[in-house]
Amino acid sequence: MATTLITGGTVVSATGRAVADVLVDGETIRALLEPGSSLLGTDVAASVDRVIDATGRYVIPGGIDAHTHMQLPFGGTEASDTFETGTRAAAWGGTTSIIDFAVQTYGQRIEDGLAAWHEKAAGNCAIDYGFHQIVGDVNEASLATLRRLPDEGITSFKMFMAYPGVFYSDDAQILKAMQVSRDTGMLTMMHAENGPAIDVLAAQLVEQGRTEPFYHGVARAWEMEEEATHRAIMLAKLTGAPLYIVHVSAKQAVEQLAWARDKGQNVYGETCPQYLYLSLEDQLGAKGEQWGSFEGAKWVCSTPLRSREEGHQDSMWQALRTNDLQMVSTDHCPFCMKDQKELGLGDFRKIPNGIGSIEHRMDLMYQGVVTGEITLERWVELTSTTPARMFGLYGTKGVIQPGADADIVVYDPNGHTSIGLDKTHHMNMDYSAWEGYEIDGHVDTVLSRGKVIVDGDQYLGAKGDGRFLRRGLSQYLI
Ligand code: DUC
Ligand code: ZN
Ligand code: ZN
């Protein structure tokens, strides 16, 4: 197996940084060495197959995006990235593992939904991938299957308090599934928005002629997120289930998480780049010119973008600093404007929900280091180390240490990244939600289990490089 030495870079972990050489042997990290050191009397640099000079750059564990939706069926269409295109785009952006959501639809057996997801992903991924299970139909059979999923390396499942008639579960169903979570140690992941109430508000807006994309965010008011987050927390408390709230966007939802965590409950949350950088006002357009233009459909996602005036974005950054939120995922769920977002012309309820960001998460979060919102170490923790710990991958993933998989990114803090479609992103989308974003930093080199898959502007990976990750139980619980 080939050996590689990454020399002279600053190796960054969740707890510190040091200049060190990283010796990679085959697929794993063999040692961290003093720069220029010898091993058993041999000059290491002279004895390896390849040397990567990382002088002046950061050497970080590959990003782990724990919330993606490749080919998710939604609103009569399907998310536009396949496992092939989506994981390749992830690699370009310094992400070396994803955890996608296998879907059980209503009336379907979990086994069949999961098998379909394995089929979509197997042999197609550029990087390693795992699955959470979406539970879309709680019944005796699906609850029994759920209990057995940890044996298959699936240790978390997602439920929806939103989308009645599609993915929605009522409180009784959630309670039953949470009992499985308590018994097995599986993490319950929750889409926390009060869907039935939102649907009434959305219908009333449309009846009043308020059909533009902006009203998606008006209907999905923060009160609906706060209420559902609280309800999920109470159901988790009652059952003893560990709980993880996905795509948190409202500051009041963060307050609920902080409240429960202060009481010692195993409750966690992620936010996404869109809730840190984008706002409802942006969606409306600087002078309101996008009001009737349908342009705002580009940023229709759920939970929705929130008002900057109300301070939600500042609150997300703060929660990332104080660990009231533990990590950042993308909720990557891309749709093209043509033929997909356009389904909602004249009725915002029909716009497929989702934003594509898998390629930009590491860069966008690094911008938080540049602006002083988070530290360099916290960047690594939020994007790699905690996702690994939260979802049972730590030790193999999420850290640069002997024995870990050699998933490594060489990141140039003096580089520059211009984001947007014009700069030819690799996601399968006909627009960019991030058009015009300029980042002071650049992904230079990406290794996935020891193989260099991105080298400057060259892609050297291949579909089928990525393997299915059998995950253990969460390593993050109190
Ligand atoms: N939210 C989205 O924006 N897209 C897919 C599903 C979800 O919950
Ligand atoms: Zn969701
Ligand atoms: Zn999602």
PDB file of N, CA and C in Angstrom, residues 207-246:
ATOM      1  N   GLU A 207     -54.921  31.685   0.074  1.00  0.00           N
ATOM      2  CA  GLU A 207     -56.290  32.187  -0.159  1.00  0.00           C
ATOM      3  C   GLU A 207     -56.312  33.709  -0.274  1.00  0.00           C
ATOM      4  N   GLN A 208     -55.417  34.370   0.485  1.00  0.00           N
ATOM      5  CA  GLN A 208     -55.348  35.849   0.425  1.00  0.00           C
ATOM      6  C   GLN A 208     -54.555  36.339  -0.776  1.00  0.00           C
ATOM      7  N   GLY A 209     -54.094  35.416  -1.609  1.00  0.00           N
ATOM      8  CA  GLY A 209     -53.319  35.813  -2.791  1.00  0.00           C
ATOM      9  C   GLY A 209     -51.841  35.974  -2.508  1.00  0.00           C
ATOM     10  N   ARG A 210     -51.410  35.601  -1.330  1.00  0.00           N
ATOM     11  CA  ARG A 210     -49.983  35.722  -0.982  1.00  0.00           C
ATOM     12  C   ARG A 210     -49.284  34.411  -1.339  1.00  0.00           C
ATOM     13  N   THR A 211     -48.928  34.320  -2.593  1.00  0.00           N
ATOM     14  CA  THR A 211     -48.453  33.039  -3.131  1.00  0.00           C
ATOM     15  C   THR A 211     -46.947  33.002  -3.362  1.00  0.00           C
ATOM     16  N   GLU A 212     -46.248  34.145  -3.165  1.00  0.00           N
ATOM     17  CA  GLU A 212     -44.827  34.225  -3.507  1.00  0.00           C
ATOM     18  C   GLU A 212     -43.975  33.437  -2.512  1.00  0.00           C
ATOM     19  N   PRO A 213     -42.781  33.046  -2.956  1.00  0.00           N
ATOM     20  CA  PRO A 213     -41.900  32.216  -2.124  1.00  0.00           C
ATOM     21  C   PRO A 213     -41.644  32.778  -0.723  1.00  0.00           C
ATOM     22  N   PHE A 214     -41.598  34.100  -0.629  1.00  0.00           N
ATOM     23  CA  PHE A 214     -41.341  34.748   0.657  1.00  0.00           C
ATOM     24  C   PHE A 214     -42.320  34.264   1.735  1.00  0.00           C
ATOM     25  N   TYR A 215     -43.571  33.976   1.327  1.00  0.00           N
ATOM     26  CA  TYR A 215     -44.591  33.611   2.318  1.00  0.00           C
ATOM     27  C   TYR A 215     -44.387  32.217   2.907  1.00  0.00           C
ATOM     28  N   HIS A 216     -43.534  31.431   2.270  1.00  0.00           N
ATOM     29  CA  HIS A 216     -43.132  30.150   2.858  1.00  0.00           C
ATOM     30  C   HIS A 216     -42.575  30.401   4.272  1.00  0.00           C
ATOM     31  N   GLY A 217     -41.720  31.404   4.376  1.00  0.00           N
ATOM     32  CA  GLY A 217     -41.108  31.722   5.676  1.00  0.00           C
ATOM     33  C   GLY A 217     -42.093  32.357   6.649  1.00  0.00           C
ATOM     34  N   VAL A 218     -43.087  33.064   6.097  1.00  0.00           N
ATOM     35  CA  VAL A 218     -44.099  33.688   6.955  1.00  0.00           C
ATOM     36  C   VAL A 218     -44.980  32.601   7.582  1.00  0.00           C
ATOM     37  N   ALA A 219     -45.361  31.620   6.771  1.00  0.00           N
ATOM     38  CA  ALA A 219     -46.215  30.537   7.278  1.00  0.00           C
ATOM     39  C   ALA A 219     -45.468  29.690   8.308  1.00  0.00           C
ATOM     40  N   ARG A 220     -44.194  29.481   8.075  1.00  0.00           N
ATOM     41  CA  ARG A 220     -43.417  28.612   8.979  1.00  0.00           C
ATOM     42  C   ARG A 220     -42.804  29.482  10.074  1.00  0.00           C
ATOM     43  N   ALA A 221     -43.663  30.134  10.833  1.00  0.00           N
ATOM     44  CA  ALA A 221     -43.245  31.102  11.850  1.00  0.00           C
ATOM     45  C   ALA A 221     -42.368  30.443  12.923  1.00  0.00           C
ATOM     46  N   TRP A 222     -41.499  31.251  13.537  1.00  0.00           N
ATOM     47  CA  TRP A 222     -40.591  30.692  14.552  1.00  0.00           C
ATOM     48  C   TRP A 222     -41.348  30.064  15.713  1.00  0.00           C
ATOM     49  N   GLU A 223     -42.557  30.586  15.986  1.00  0.00           N
ATOM     50  CA  GLU A 223     -43.353  29.996  17.081  1.00  0.00           C
ATOM     51  C   GLU A 223     -43.620  28.510  16.812  1.00  0.00           C
ATOM     52  N   MET A 224     -43.755  28.170  15.536  1.00  0.00           N
ATOM     53  CA  MET A 224     -44.026  26.771  15.148  1.00  0.00           C
ATOM     54  C   MET A 224     -42.802  25.889  15.404  1.00  0.00           C
ATOM     55  N   GLU A 225     -41.628  26.487  15.285  1.00  0.00           N
ATOM     56  CA  GLU A 225     -40.388  25.735  15.558  1.00  0.00           C
ATOM     57  C   GLU A 225     -40.151  25.641  17.066  1.00  0.00           C
ATOM     58  N   GLU A 226     -40.389  26.741  17.751  1.00  0.00           N
ATOM     59  CA  GLU A 226     -40.181  26.718  19.208  1.00  0.00           C
ATOM     60  C   GLU A 226     -41.116  25.699  19.870  1.00  0.00           C
ATOM     61  N   GLU A 227     -42.382  25.759  19.463  1.00  0.00           N
ATOM     62  CA  GLU A 227     -43.380  24.860  20.075  1.00  0.00           C
ATOM     63  C   GLU A 227     -43.011  23.394  19.837  1.00  0.00           C
ATOM     64  N   ALA A 228     -42.680  23.068  18.597  1.00  0.00           N
ATOM     65  CA  ALA A 228     -42.374  21.672  18.270  1.00  0.00           C
ATOM     66  C   ALA A 228     -41.092  21.221  18.963  1.00  0.00           C
ATOM     67  N   THR A 229     -40.118  22.111  19.040  1.00  0.00           N
ATOM     68  CA  THR A 229     -38.867  21.757  19.722  1.00  0.00           C
ATOM     69  C   THR A 229     -39.155  21.436  21.189  1.00  0.00           C
ATOM     70  N   HIS A 230     -39.966  22.267  21.803  1.00  0.00           N
ATOM     71  CA  HIS A 230     -40.321  22.015  23.211  1.00  0.00           C
ATOM     72  C   HIS A 230     -41.056  20.684  23.366  1.00  0.00           C
ATOM     73  N   ARG A 231     -41.978  20.438  22.458  1.00  0.00           N
ATOM     74  CA  ARG A 231     -42.768  19.190  22.545  1.00  0.00           C
ATOM     75  C   ARG A 231     -41.858  17.974  22.361  1.00  0.00           C
ATOM     76  N   ALA A 232     -40.958  18.064  21.423  1.00  0.00           N
ATOM     77  CA  ALA A 232     -40.022  16.948  21.207  1.00  0.00           C
ATOM     78  C   ALA A 232     -39.165  16.724  22.450  1.00  0.00           C
ATOM     79  N   ILE A 233     -38.727  17.814  23.041  1.00  0.00           N
ATOM     80  CA  ILE A 233     -37.896  17.703  24.249  1.00  0.00           C
ATOM     81  C   ILE A 233     -38.682  17.024  25.369  1.00  0.00           C
ATOM     82  N   MET A 234     -39.943  17.397  25.534  1.00  0.00           N
ATOM     83  CA  MET A 234     -40.741  16.817  26.627  1.00  0.00           C
ATOM     84  C   MET A 234     -41.021  15.338  26.380  1.00  0.00           C
ATOM     85  N   LEU A 235     -41.276  14.986  25.118  1.00  0.00           N
ATOM     86  CA  LEU A 235     -41.500  13.567  24.805  1.00  0.00           C
ATOM     87  C   LEU A 235     -40.213  12.770  25.033  1.00  0.00           C
ATOM     88  N   ALA A 236     -39.095  13.371  24.716  1.00  0.00           N
ATOM     89  CA  ALA A 236     -37.808  12.691  24.936  1.00  0.00           C
ATOM     90  C   ALA A 236     -37.523  12.555  26.419  1.00  0.00           C
ATOM     91  N   LYS A 237     -37.893  13.569  27.182  1.00  0.00           N
ATOM     92  CA  LYS A 237     -37.683  13.516  28.638  1.00  0.00           C
ATOM     93  C   LYS A 237     -38.514  12.391  29.235  1.00  0.00           C
ATOM     94  N   LEU A 238     -39.751  12.362  28.803  1.00  0.00           N
ATOM     95  CA  LEU A 238     -40.684  11.368  29.329  1.00  0.00           C
ATOM     96  C   LEU A 238     -40.210   9.944  29.025  1.00  0.00           C
ATOM     97  N   THR A 239     -39.723   9.748  27.822  1.00  0.00           N
ATOM     98  CA  THR A 239     -39.329   8.392  27.419  1.00  0.00           C
ATOM     99  C   THR A 239     -37.881   8.068  27.768  1.00  0.00           C
ATOM    100  N   GLY A 240     -37.055   9.089  27.957  1.00  0.00           N
ATOM    101  CA  GLY A 240     -35.626   8.848  28.186  1.00  0.00           C
ATOM    102  C   GLY A 240     -34.854   8.648  26.893  1.00  0.00           C
ATOM    103  N   ALA A 241     -35.407   9.106  25.781  1.00  0.00           N
ATOM    104  CA  ALA A 241     -34.716   8.972  24.494  1.00  0.00           C
ATOM    105  C   ALA A 241     -33.701  10.093  24.318  1.00  0.00           C
ATOM    106  N   PRO A 242     -32.519   9.775  23.785  1.00  0.00           N
ATOM    107  CA  PRO A 242     -31.605  10.861  23.377  1.00  0.00           C
ATOM    108  C   PRO A 242     -32.150  11.538  22.125  1.00  0.00           C
ATOM    109  N   LEU A 243     -32.061  12.863  22.087  1.00  0.00           N
ATOM    110  CA  LEU A 243     -32.741  13.623  21.035  1.00  0.00           C
ATOM    111  C   LEU A 243     -31.776  14.585  20.348  1.00  0.00           C
ATOM    112  N   TYR A 244     -31.914  14.663  19.042  1.00  0.00           N
ATOM    113  CA  TYR A 244     -31.078  15.562  18.238  1.00  0.00           C
ATOM    114  C   TYR A 244     -32.012  16.321  17.298  1.00  0.00           C
ATOM    115  N   ILE A 245     -32.056  17.640  17.457  1.00  0.00           N
ATOM    116  CA  ILE A 245     -32.942  18.449  16.606  1.00  0.00           C
ATOM    117  C   ILE A 245     -32.165  18.887  15.358  1.00  0.00           C
ATOM    118  N   VAL A 246     -32.727  18.585  14.202  1.00  0.00           N
ATOM    119  CA  VAL A 246     -32.053  18.926  12.949  1.00  0.00           C
ATOM    120  C   VAL A 246     -32.400  20.360  12.517  1.00  0.00           C
TER     121      VAL A 246
END
